[in-house]
PDB file of C-alpha atoms in Angstrom:
ATOM      1  CA  MET A   1      38.919   3.506 -40.627  1.00  0.00           C
ATOM      2  CA  ASN A   2      41.560   5.951 -39.466  1.00  0.00           C
ATOM      3  CA  GLY A   3      44.479   6.717 -41.754  1.00  0.00           C
ATOM      4  CA  PRO A   4      48.060   6.145 -40.596  1.00  0.00           C
ATOM      5  CA  ASN A   5      48.433   9.733 -39.381  1.00  0.00           C
ATOM      6  CA  GLU A   6      44.870  10.222 -38.215  1.00  0.00           C
ATOM      7  CA  LYS A   7      44.341  10.055 -34.491  1.00  0.00           C
ATOM      8  CA  ALA A   8      41.431   7.880 -33.398  1.00  0.00           C
ATOM      9  CA  LYS A   9      38.660   9.718 -31.598  1.00  0.00           C
ATOM     10  CA  PRO A  10      38.227   8.676 -27.966  1.00  0.00           C
ATOM     11  CA  GLY A  11      34.903   7.257 -26.894  1.00  0.00           C
ATOM     12  CA  ILE A  12      32.801   8.174 -23.905  1.00  0.00           C
ATOM     13  CA  HIS A  13      32.322   5.985 -20.861  1.00  0.00           C
ATOM     14  CA  VAL A  14      28.821   5.559 -19.430  1.00  0.00           C
ATOM     15  CA  LEU A  15      27.845   3.981 -16.126  1.00  0.00           C
ATOM     16  CA  ALA A  16      24.251   2.810 -16.460  1.00  0.00           C
ATOM     17  CA  LYS A  17      22.242   2.738 -13.224  1.00  0.00           C
ATOM     18  CA  PRO A  18      19.137   0.771 -14.273  1.00  0.00           C
ATOM     19  CA  ILE A  19      17.952   0.361 -10.671  1.00  0.00           C
ATOM     20  CA  GLY A  20      19.165   3.734  -9.427  1.00  0.00           C
ATOM     21  CA  SER A  21      20.515   3.607  -5.891  1.00  0.00           C
ATOM     22  CA  ILE A  22      18.424   0.643  -4.715  1.00  0.00           C
ATOM     23  CA  CYS A  23      20.573  -1.967  -2.967  1.00  0.00           C
ATOM     24  CA  ASP A  24      20.089  -4.940  -0.655  1.00  0.00           C
ATOM     25  CA  ILE A  25      23.004  -4.081   1.639  1.00  0.00           C
ATOM     26  CA  ALA A  26      24.055  -0.913   3.475  1.00  0.00           C
ATOM     27  CA  CYS A  27      27.818  -0.399   3.404  1.00  0.00           C
ATOM     28  CA  ASP A  28      29.081   2.213   5.852  1.00  0.00           C
ATOM     29  CA  TYR A  29      30.880   4.150   3.135  1.00  0.00           C
ATOM     30  CA  CYS A  30      28.290   4.009   0.345  1.00  0.00           C
ATOM     31  CA  PHE A  31      27.395   7.491  -0.857  1.00  0.00           C
ATOM     32  CA  TYR A  32      25.118   6.246  -3.621  1.00  0.00           C
ATOM     33  CA  LEU A  33      22.285   5.055  -1.368  1.00  0.00           C
ATOM     34  CA  GLU A  34      21.502   8.706  -0.666  1.00  0.00           C
ATOM     35  CA  LYS A  35      20.976   9.529  -4.321  1.00  0.00           C
ATOM     36  CA  ARG A  36      17.366   8.421  -4.153  1.00  0.00           C
ATOM     37  CA  GLU A  37      16.833  11.838  -2.524  1.00  0.00           C
ATOM     38  CA  LEU A  38      17.428  13.318  -5.988  1.00  0.00           C
ATOM     39  CA  PHE A  39      14.143  11.702  -7.070  1.00  0.00           C
ATOM     40  CA  PRO A  40      11.567  12.826  -4.470  1.00  0.00           C
ATOM     41  CA  GLY A  41       8.340  10.868  -4.739  1.00  0.00           C
ATOM     42  CA  GLU A  42       9.915   8.238  -7.003  1.00  0.00           C
ATOM     43  CA  ARG A  43       8.858   4.711  -6.075  1.00  0.00           C
ATOM     44  CA  GLN A  44       9.709   2.708  -9.172  1.00  0.00           C
ATOM     45  CA  PHE A  45      13.487   2.691  -9.516  1.00  0.00           C
ATOM     46  CA  ARG A  46      13.602   0.521 -12.609  1.00  0.00           C
ATOM     47  CA  MET A  47      14.719   1.319 -16.139  1.00  0.00           C
ATOM     48  CA  SER A  48      11.796   0.852 -18.501  1.00  0.00           C
ATOM     49  CA  ASP A  49      12.101  -1.119 -21.729  1.00  0.00           C
ATOM     50  CA  GLU A  50      11.561   2.123 -23.650  1.00  0.00           C
ATOM     51  CA  VAL A  51      14.435   3.912 -21.890  1.00  0.00           C
ATOM     52  CA  LEU A  52      16.608   0.812 -22.247  1.00  0.00           C
ATOM     53  CA  ALA A  53      16.040   0.612 -26.013  1.00  0.00           C
ATOM     54  CA  LYS A  54      16.766   4.316 -26.512  1.00  0.00           C
ATOM     55  CA  TYR A  55      19.873   4.145 -24.351  1.00  0.00           C
ATOM     56  CA  VAL A  56      21.317   1.159 -26.210  1.00  0.00           C
ATOM     57  CA  GLU A  57      20.666   2.732 -29.616  1.00  0.00           C
ATOM     58  CA  GLN A  58      21.947   6.199 -28.741  1.00  0.00           C
ATOM     59  CA  TYR A  59      25.020   4.943 -26.890  1.00  0.00           C
ATOM     60  CA  VAL A  60      26.112   2.714 -29.761  1.00  0.00           C
ATOM     61  CA  GLU A  61      25.487   5.416 -32.355  1.00  0.00           C
ATOM     62  CA  ALA A  62      27.385   8.026 -30.317  1.00  0.00           C
ATOM     63  CA  GLN A  63      30.530   5.937 -29.916  1.00  0.00           C
ATOM     64  CA  PRO A  64      33.268   6.570 -32.517  1.00  0.00           C
ATOM     65  CA  THR A  65      35.156   3.471 -31.365  1.00  0.00           C
ATOM     66  CA  PRO A  66      34.794  -0.054 -32.822  1.00  0.00           C
ATOM     67  CA  VAL A  67      34.178  -1.469 -29.334  1.00  0.00           C
ATOM     68  CA  VAL A  68      31.217  -0.333 -27.235  1.00  0.00           C
ATOM     69  CA  GLU A  69      31.232  -1.358 -23.596  1.00  0.00           C
ATOM     70  CA  PHE A  70      28.039  -1.243 -21.553  1.00  0.00           C
ATOM     71  CA  VAL A  71      28.634  -0.987 -17.806  1.00  0.00           C
ATOM     72  CA  TRP A  72      25.709  -1.932 -15.556  1.00  0.00           C
ATOM     73  CA  HIS A  73      25.969  -0.481 -12.071  1.00  0.00           C
ATOM     74  CA  GLY A  74      23.869   0.425  -9.077  1.00  0.00           C
ATOM     75  CA  GLY A  75      22.749   0.249  -6.432  1.00  0.00           C
ATOM     76  CA  GLU A  76      22.667  -3.476  -6.954  1.00  0.00           C
ATOM     77  CA  PRO A  77      21.879  -4.192 -10.619  1.00  0.00           C
ATOM     78  CA  THR A  78      21.055  -7.882 -10.106  1.00  0.00           C
ATOM     79  CA  LEU A  79      17.931  -6.879  -8.154  1.00  0.00           C
ATOM     80  CA  LEU A  80      16.300  -6.265 -11.549  1.00  0.00           C
ATOM     81  CA  GLY A  81      16.423 -10.001 -12.235  1.00  0.00           C
ATOM     82  CA  VAL A  82      18.132 -11.897 -15.013  1.00  0.00           C
ATOM     83  CA  ASP A  83      15.259 -11.296 -17.465  1.00  0.00           C
ATOM     84  CA  PHE A  84      16.112  -7.583 -17.575  1.00  0.00           C
ATOM     85  CA  TYR A  85      19.576  -8.430 -18.884  1.00  0.00           C
ATOM     86  CA  ARG A  86      18.118 -10.870 -21.389  1.00  0.00           C
ATOM     87  CA  ARG A  87      16.260  -7.851 -22.758  1.00  0.00           C
ATOM     88  CA  VAL A  88      19.550  -5.926 -22.724  1.00  0.00           C
ATOM     89  CA  VAL A  89      21.146  -8.584 -24.928  1.00  0.00           C
ATOM     90  CA  GLU A  90      18.144  -8.537 -27.279  1.00  0.00           C
ATOM     91  CA  ALA A  91      18.273  -4.738 -27.532  1.00  0.00           C
ATOM     92  CA  GLN A  92      21.963  -4.930 -28.462  1.00  0.00           C
ATOM     93  CA  LYS A  93      21.539  -7.576 -31.178  1.00  0.00           C
ATOM     94  CA  PRO A  94      20.768  -5.205 -34.090  1.00  0.00           C
ATOM     95  CA  PHE A  95      24.082  -3.423 -33.508  1.00  0.00           C
ATOM     96  CA  ARG A  96      26.337  -6.462 -33.306  1.00  0.00           C
ATOM     97  CA  GLY A  97      28.366  -6.822 -36.463  1.00  0.00           C
ATOM     98  CA  ARG A  98      28.656  -3.076 -36.909  1.00  0.00           C
ATOM     99  CA  LYS A  99      30.282  -2.763 -33.482  1.00  0.00           C
ATOM    100  CA  GLU A 100      31.792  -5.134 -30.965  1.00  0.00           C
ATOM    101  CA  ILE A 101      29.419  -5.026 -27.995  1.00  0.00           C
ATOM    102  CA  ARG A 102      30.675  -5.855 -24.512  1.00  0.00           C
ATOM    103  CA  ASN A 103      28.895  -5.935 -21.158  1.00  0.00           C
ATOM    104  CA  THR A 104      30.274  -5.429 -17.663  1.00  0.00           C
ATOM    105  CA  LEU A 105      28.210  -5.686 -14.487  1.00  0.00           C
ATOM    106  CA  GLN A 106      29.252  -4.616 -10.980  1.00  0.00           C
ATOM    107  CA  THR A 107      27.631  -6.622  -8.172  1.00  0.00           C
ATOM    108  CA  ASN A 108      27.859  -7.403  -4.479  1.00  0.00           C
ATOM    109  CA  ALA A 109      27.356 -11.060  -5.566  1.00  0.00           C
ATOM    110  CA  LEU A 110      24.686 -11.824  -2.958  1.00  0.00           C
ATOM    111  CA  SER A 111      22.018 -12.652  -5.545  1.00  0.00           C
ATOM    112  CA  LEU A 112      24.183 -14.810  -7.793  1.00  0.00           C
ATOM    113  CA  ASP A 113      23.065 -18.366  -8.471  1.00  0.00           C
ATOM    114  CA  ASP A 114      23.575 -20.930 -11.224  1.00  0.00           C
ATOM    115  CA  GLU A 115      21.045 -19.226 -13.509  1.00  0.00           C
ATOM    116  CA  TRP A 116      22.798 -15.877 -13.256  1.00  0.00           C
ATOM    117  CA  CYS A 117      26.254 -17.352 -13.801  1.00  0.00           C
ATOM    118  CA  ALA A 118      25.154 -19.488 -16.759  1.00  0.00           C
ATOM    119  CA  PHE A 119      23.674 -16.351 -18.340  1.00  0.00           C
ATOM    120  CA  PHE A 120      26.880 -14.378 -17.755  1.00  0.00           C
ATOM    121  CA  LYS A 121      28.951 -17.148 -19.305  1.00  0.00           C
ATOM    122  CA  GLU A 122      26.664 -17.576 -22.317  1.00  0.00           C
ATOM    123  CA  HIS A 123      26.668 -13.866 -23.119  1.00  0.00           C
ATOM    124  CA  ASP A 124      30.271 -13.143 -22.140  1.00  0.00           C
ATOM    125  CA  PHE A 125      29.547 -10.632 -19.379  1.00  0.00           C
ATOM    126  CA  PHE A 126      32.574  -9.464 -17.412  1.00  0.00           C
ATOM    127  CA  ILE A 127      31.662  -9.199 -13.732  1.00  0.00           C
ATOM    128  CA  GLY A 128      33.028  -6.883 -11.081  1.00  0.00           C
ATOM    129  CA  VAL A 129      32.564  -8.185  -7.542  1.00  0.00           C
ATOM    130  CA  SER A 130      32.636  -5.766  -4.622  1.00  0.00           C
ATOM    131  CA  LEU A 131      34.912  -7.579  -2.168  1.00  0.00           C
ATOM    132  CA  ASP A 132      37.209  -5.689   0.176  1.00  0.00           C
ATOM    133  CA  GLY A 133      39.429  -8.589   1.275  1.00  0.00           C
ATOM    134  CA  PRO A 134      39.367 -11.399   3.863  1.00  0.00           C
ATOM    135  CA  LYS A 135      36.429 -11.722   6.232  1.00  0.00           C
ATOM    136  CA  ASP A 136      37.615  -9.347   8.968  1.00  0.00           C
ATOM    137  CA  VAL A 137      38.498  -6.668   6.416  1.00  0.00           C
ATOM    138  CA  HIS A 138      35.414  -7.047   4.217  1.00  0.00           C
ATOM    139  CA  ASP A 139      32.919  -7.193   7.072  1.00  0.00           C
ATOM    140  CA  ARG A 140      34.342  -4.063   8.701  1.00  0.00           C
ATOM    141  CA  TYR A 141      32.375  -1.810   6.355  1.00  0.00           C
ATOM    142  CA  ARG A 142      30.293  -4.014   4.019  1.00  0.00           C
ATOM    143  CA  LYS A 143      27.237  -5.012   6.045  1.00  0.00           C
ATOM    144  CA  ASP A 144      23.632  -5.829   5.323  1.00  0.00           C
ATOM    145  CA  ARG A 145      20.688  -3.816   6.587  1.00  0.00           C
ATOM    146  CA  HIS A 146      20.723  -5.759   9.848  1.00  0.00           C
ATOM    147  CA  GLY A 147      24.342  -4.845  10.528  1.00  0.00           C
ATOM    148  CA  LYS A 148      25.677  -8.305   9.686  1.00  0.00           C
ATOM    149  CA  GLY A 149      28.756  -8.885   7.561  1.00  0.00           C
ATOM    150  CA  THR A 150      28.285 -10.094   3.994  1.00  0.00           C
ATOM    151  CA  PHE A 151      31.603 -11.880   3.366  1.00  0.00           C
ATOM    152  CA  ASP A 152      30.342 -15.475   3.422  1.00  0.00           C
ATOM    153  CA  ARG A 153      27.512 -14.725   0.997  1.00  0.00           C
ATOM    154  CA  VAL A 154      29.814 -12.816  -1.343  1.00  0.00           C
ATOM    155  CA  MET A 155      32.297 -15.686  -1.429  1.00  0.00           C
ATOM    156  CA  ALA A 156      29.479 -18.108  -2.272  1.00  0.00           C
ATOM    157  CA  GLY A 157      28.798 -15.934  -5.324  1.00  0.00           C
ATOM    158  CA  VAL A 158      32.500 -15.821  -6.214  1.00  0.00           C
ATOM    159  CA  LYS A 159      32.687 -19.616  -6.140  1.00  0.00           C
ATOM    160  CA  LEU A 160      29.704 -19.831  -8.491  1.00  0.00           C
ATOM    161  CA  LEU A 161      31.395 -17.467 -10.938  1.00  0.00           C
ATOM    162  CA  GLN A 162      34.501 -19.638 -10.823  1.00  0.00           C
ATOM    163  CA  LYS A 163      32.442 -22.811 -11.235  1.00  0.00           C
ATOM    164  CA  HIS A 164      30.865 -21.455 -14.433  1.00  0.00           C
ATOM    165  CA  GLY A 165      34.118 -20.004 -15.789  1.00  0.00           C
ATOM    166  CA  VAL A 166      32.865 -16.410 -15.743  1.00  0.00           C
ATOM    167  CA  GLU A 167      35.597 -13.775 -16.040  1.00  0.00           C
ATOM    168  CA  PHE A 168      35.509 -11.356 -13.108  1.00  0.00           C
ATOM    169  CA  ASN A 169      37.578  -9.017 -10.993  1.00  0.00           C
ATOM    170  CA  ALA A 170      37.438  -7.863  -7.389  1.00  0.00           C
ATOM    171  CA  LEU A 171      36.833  -4.216  -6.593  1.00  0.00           C
ATOM    172  CA  ALA A 172      38.245  -3.590  -3.118  1.00  0.00           C
ATOM    173  CA  CYS A 173      37.644  -0.367  -1.217  1.00  0.00           C
ATOM    174  CA  VAL A 174      40.411   0.615   1.195  1.00  0.00           C
ATOM    175  CA  GLY A 175      39.355   2.418   4.377  1.00  0.00           C
ATOM    176  CA  ARG A 176      41.119   3.818   7.424  1.00  0.00           C
ATOM    177  CA  ASP A 177      40.820   0.610   9.451  1.00  0.00           C
ATOM    178  CA  THR A 178      41.656  -1.764   6.600  1.00  0.00           C
ATOM    179  CA  ALA A 179      44.654   0.006   5.059  1.00  0.00           C
ATOM    180  CA  TYR A 180      47.052  -1.489   7.580  1.00  0.00           C
ATOM    181  CA  LYS A 181      46.718  -5.063   6.287  1.00  0.00           C
ATOM    182  CA  PRO A 182      47.996  -4.789   2.711  1.00  0.00           C
ATOM    183  CA  LEU A 183      49.578  -8.221   2.386  1.00  0.00           C
ATOM    184  CA  ASP A 184      46.693  -9.939   4.173  1.00  0.00           C
ATOM    185  CA  VAL A 185      44.355  -8.391   1.611  1.00  0.00           C
ATOM    186  CA  TYR A 186      46.524  -9.093  -1.427  1.00  0.00           C
ATOM    187  CA  ARG A 187      47.382 -12.665  -0.469  1.00  0.00           C
ATOM    188  CA  PHE A 188      43.732 -13.399   0.254  1.00  0.00           C
ATOM    189  CA  PHE A 189      42.778 -12.477  -3.306  1.00  0.00           C
ATOM    190  CA  ARG A 190      45.661 -14.421  -4.787  1.00  0.00           C
ATOM    191  CA  GLU A 191      44.939 -17.544  -2.742  1.00  0.00           C
ATOM    192  CA  ALA A 192      41.226 -17.318  -3.589  1.00  0.00           C
ATOM    193  CA  GLY A 193      42.135 -17.571  -7.280  1.00  0.00           C
ATOM    194  CA  ILE A 194      41.066 -13.996  -8.023  1.00  0.00           C
ATOM    195  CA  ARG A 195      43.452 -12.848 -10.758  1.00  0.00           C
ATOM    196  CA  TYR A 196      42.143  -9.333 -11.392  1.00  0.00           C
ATOM    197  CA  ILE A 197      42.049  -6.828  -8.537  1.00  0.00           C
ATOM    198  CA  GLN A 198      41.280  -3.127  -8.336  1.00  0.00           C
ATOM    199  CA  PHE A 199      41.794  -0.984  -5.222  1.00  0.00           C
ATOM    200  CA  THR A 200      39.800   2.179  -4.548  1.00  0.00           C
ATOM    201  CA  PRO A 201      40.556   4.518  -1.627  1.00  0.00           C
ATOM    202  CA  ILE A 202      37.617   5.593   0.514  1.00  0.00           C
ATOM    203  CA  ILE A 203      37.653   9.401   0.730  1.00  0.00           C
ATOM    204  CA  GLU A 204      34.449  11.052   1.927  1.00  0.00           C
ATOM    205  CA  ARG A 205      33.586  14.317   3.647  1.00  0.00           C
ATOM    206  CA  GLU A 206      31.635  14.851   6.831  1.00  0.00           C
ATOM    207  CA  PRO A 207      28.366  16.656   6.046  1.00  0.00           C
ATOM    208  CA  ASP A 208      27.747  20.201   7.187  1.00  0.00           C
ATOM    209  CA  ALA A 209      24.353  21.497   8.344  1.00  0.00           C
ATOM    210  CA  GLU A 210      23.251  22.515   4.847  1.00  0.00           C
ATOM    211  CA  THR A 211      24.189  19.128   3.436  1.00  0.00           C
ATOM    212  CA  LYS A 212      22.306  17.291   6.194  1.00  0.00           C
ATOM    213  CA  ALA A 213      19.218  19.352   5.450  1.00  0.00           C
ATOM    214  CA  ILE A 214      18.992  17.994   1.905  1.00  0.00           C
ATOM    215  CA  LYS A 215      19.815  14.436   3.072  1.00  0.00           C
ATOM    216  CA  LEU A 216      22.929  14.082   0.932  1.00  0.00           C
ATOM    217  CA  TRP A 217      25.351  13.365   3.763  1.00  0.00           C
ATOM    218  CA  LEU A 218      28.021  11.737   1.606  1.00  0.00           C
ATOM    219  CA  ALA A 219      26.862  12.306  -1.956  1.00  0.00           C
ATOM    220  CA  ARG A 220      27.063  16.089  -2.076  1.00  0.00           C
ATOM    221  CA  PRO A 221      30.423  17.478  -3.227  1.00  0.00           C
ATOM    222  CA  ALA A 222      32.307  20.024  -1.172  1.00  0.00           C
ATOM    223  CA  VAL A 223      31.401  23.666  -1.733  1.00  0.00           C
ATOM    224  CA  LEU A 224      34.863  25.170  -1.640  1.00  0.00           C
ATOM    225  CA  ASP A 225      33.917  28.812  -2.187  1.00  0.00           C
ATOM    226  CA  ARG A 226      32.287  29.096   1.242  1.00  0.00           C
ATOM    227  CA  PRO A 227      34.148  30.932   4.014  1.00  0.00           C
ATOM    228  CA  GLU A 228      34.388  27.564   5.805  1.00  0.00           C
ATOM    229  CA  PRO A 229      34.217  24.786   3.195  1.00  0.00           C
ATOM    230  CA  ASN A 230      33.108  21.332   4.336  1.00  0.00           C
ATOM    231  CA  THR A 231      36.424  19.524   4.032  1.00  0.00           C
ATOM    232  CA  LYS A 232      36.458  17.457   7.238  1.00  0.00           C
ATOM    233  CA  VAL A 233      36.579  13.778   6.317  1.00  0.00           C
ATOM    234  CA  THR A 234      34.643  10.812   7.703  1.00  0.00           C
ATOM    235  CA  PRO A 235      36.140   8.422  10.283  1.00  0.00           C
ATOM    236  CA  TRP A 236      36.468   5.680   7.658  1.00  0.00           C
ATOM    237  CA  THR A 237      38.369   7.822   5.151  1.00  0.00           C
ATOM    238  CA  VAL A 238      41.790   6.326   4.491  1.00  0.00           C
ATOM    239  CA  GLU A 239      44.789   8.474   5.384  1.00  0.00           C
ATOM    240  CA  PRO A 240      46.888   9.436   2.326  1.00  0.00           C
ATOM    241  CA  GLU A 241      50.135   8.030   3.711  1.00  0.00           C
ATOM    242  CA  ALA A 242      48.436   4.813   4.765  1.00  0.00           C
ATOM    243  CA  TYR A 243      46.946   4.281   1.308  1.00  0.00           C
ATOM    244  CA  GLY A 244      50.306   4.962  -0.306  1.00  0.00           C
ATOM    245  CA  ASP A 245      52.011   2.482   2.013  1.00  0.00           C
ATOM    246  CA  PHE A 246      49.234  -0.031   1.286  1.00  0.00           C
ATOM    247  CA  LEU A 247      49.869   0.096  -2.458  1.00  0.00           C
ATOM    248  CA  ILE A 248      53.658   0.089  -2.075  1.00  0.00           C
ATOM    249  CA  ALA A 249      53.612  -3.047   0.091  1.00  0.00           C
ATOM    250  CA  ILE A 250      51.406  -4.863  -2.413  1.00  0.00           C
ATOM    251  CA  TYR A 251      53.443  -3.639  -5.376  1.00  0.00           C
ATOM    252  CA  GLU A 252      56.685  -4.935  -3.878  1.00  0.00           C
ATOM    253  CA  GLU A 253      55.226  -8.417  -3.527  1.00  0.00           C
ATOM    254  CA  TRP A 254      53.392  -8.337  -6.855  1.00  0.00           C
ATOM    255  CA  VAL A 255      56.407  -7.192  -8.895  1.00  0.00           C
ATOM    256  CA  ARG A 256      58.637  -9.915  -7.415  1.00  0.00           C
ATOM    257  CA  LYS A 257      56.204 -12.830  -7.548  1.00  0.00           C
ATOM    258  CA  ASP A 258      53.063 -12.267  -9.556  1.00  0.00           C
ATOM    259  CA  VAL A 259      53.603 -10.159 -12.689  1.00  0.00           C
ATOM    260  CA  GLY A 260      51.729 -11.861 -15.509  1.00  0.00           C
ATOM    261  CA  THR A 261      49.646 -14.104 -13.238  1.00  0.00           C
ATOM    262  CA  THR A 262      47.876 -11.617 -10.978  1.00  0.00           C
ATOM    263  CA  PHE A 263      46.741  -8.299 -12.416  1.00  0.00           C
ATOM    264  CA  VAL A 264      46.437  -5.331 -10.057  1.00  0.00           C
ATOM    265  CA  MET A 265      44.694  -2.766 -12.203  1.00  0.00           C
ATOM    266  CA  ASN A 266      46.077   0.216 -10.264  1.00  0.00           C
ATOM    267  CA  PHE A 267      49.581  -0.812 -11.316  1.00  0.00           C
ATOM    268  CA  GLU A 268      48.553  -1.614 -14.890  1.00  0.00           C
ATOM    269  CA  TRP A 269      46.969   1.837 -15.280  1.00  0.00           C
ATOM    270  CA  ALA A 270      49.933   3.642 -13.716  1.00  0.00           C
ATOM    271  CA  LEU A 271      52.419   1.796 -15.914  1.00  0.00           C
ATOM    272  CA  ASN A 272      50.325   2.536 -19.017  1.00  0.00           C
ATOM    273  CA  ALA A 273      50.326   6.224 -18.163  1.00  0.00           C
ATOM    274  CA  TRP A 274      54.064   6.143 -17.437  1.00  0.00           C
ATOM    275  CA  ILE A 275      54.934   4.756 -20.872  1.00  0.00           C
ATOM    276  CA  GLY A 276      52.603   7.233 -22.565  1.00  0.00           C
ATOM    277  CA  ALA A 277      49.970   4.692 -23.559  1.00  0.00           C
ATOM    278  CA  GLY A 278      47.136   6.600 -21.913  1.00  0.00           C
ATOM    279  CA  SER A 279      44.812   5.473 -19.176  1.00  0.00           C
ATOM    280  CA  PRO A 280      41.223   4.190 -19.238  1.00  0.00           C
ATOM    281  CA  ILE A 281      40.404   5.870 -15.932  1.00  0.00           C
ATOM    282  CA  CYS A 282      40.221   9.505 -14.920  1.00  0.00           C
ATOM    283  CA  ILE A 283      42.740   9.550 -12.066  1.00  0.00           C
ATOM    284  CA  PHE A 284      45.616   8.911 -14.480  1.00  0.00           C
ATOM    285  CA  SER A 285      44.249  11.071 -17.294  1.00  0.00           C
ATOM    286  CA  LYS A 286      45.212  14.658 -18.043  1.00  0.00           C
ATOM    287  CA  THR A 287      41.574  15.737 -18.108  1.00  0.00           C
ATOM    288  CA  CYS A 288      38.241  14.396 -16.926  1.00  0.00           C
ATOM    289  CA  GLY A 289      34.872  14.629 -18.629  1.00  0.00           C
ATOM    290  CA  ARG A 290      34.743  11.410 -20.640  1.00  0.00           C
ATOM    291  CA  ALA A 291      32.555   9.599 -18.099  1.00  0.00           C
ATOM    292  CA  VAL A 292      28.858  10.120 -17.401  1.00  0.00           C
ATOM    293  CA  ALA A 293      26.169   8.226 -15.530  1.00  0.00           C
ATOM    294  CA  ILE A 294      22.677   7.468 -16.822  1.00  0.00           C
ATOM    295  CA  GLU A 295      19.980   6.906 -14.226  1.00  0.00           C
ATOM    296  CA  HIS A 296      17.019   4.539 -14.381  1.00  0.00           C
ATOM    297  CA  ASP A 297      14.773   7.243 -15.858  1.00  0.00           C
ATOM    298  CA  GLY A 298      17.234   8.220 -18.586  1.00  0.00           C
ATOM    299  CA  SER A 299      18.566  11.338 -16.873  1.00  0.00           C
ATOM    300  CA  VAL A 300      22.292  11.877 -17.361  1.00  0.00           C
ATOM    301  CA  TYR A 301      24.779  13.188 -14.818  1.00  0.00           C
ATOM    302  CA  ALA A 302      28.473  14.017 -14.943  1.00  0.00           C
ATOM    303  CA  CYS A 303      30.512  11.165 -13.509  1.00  0.00           C
ATOM    304  CA  ASP A 304      29.056   9.057 -10.679  1.00  0.00           C
TER     305      ASP A 304
END
């Protein structure tokens, strides 16, 4: 226990990718699908029970905080099946009591059914649903591998989460063509009974010839020390002014009508930082480096 004048040590944040980049849809803006190119010849993108057990043990032991949060990401993590996450819960059992263990899972919600939602409720998983807004907004960029929109199937999953009383939030990406409908997007979430919302701007670079050659069109970071760095952005990248106007329009409605009933995490984080309470995410922090990603094979990378 920390003394009254002893500052608590911050923990690290890990995004676990137990299925790597494997996903059952193909969003226009998804950079992570390309990351399978980092594993040439790999066919089995699935975290083994051995890697899972070591990860759980080492992550808990490495955390100086009383709460340890496991974040399961992808790709689409539900493609592993619910039994994988039953093994996750079993692997965490020896550490409960010493630490408070929490689980969060980010999903496109297409695979959710009653079995999944009952499991989430029983084991107190917090779920993030990738949902960009109403049908015309969501289906603009979030399509399946046949080019069809996924909105109706996502909303079926959302309704199942609500039916089972599972806590969840919506993670909405904001692109160039969708930034001009801020109140349509915000009111859709509110009217759908979605109380927790997080907005993420889409900002991605066009690939140069060298980037195309290694098949990392979106995933490779800019190389700024070149004579001509690759800083041209994709057609779906949101314009800075448009994203700012998007958030301002939503804030003005939220602050007048919905404080305390609808929680827009962007505003919560900004207000926390403003009052000096710190921020759980990097964009409002003074430094980065507290977040890493662990892939299906146990390899660890900085950030996402």
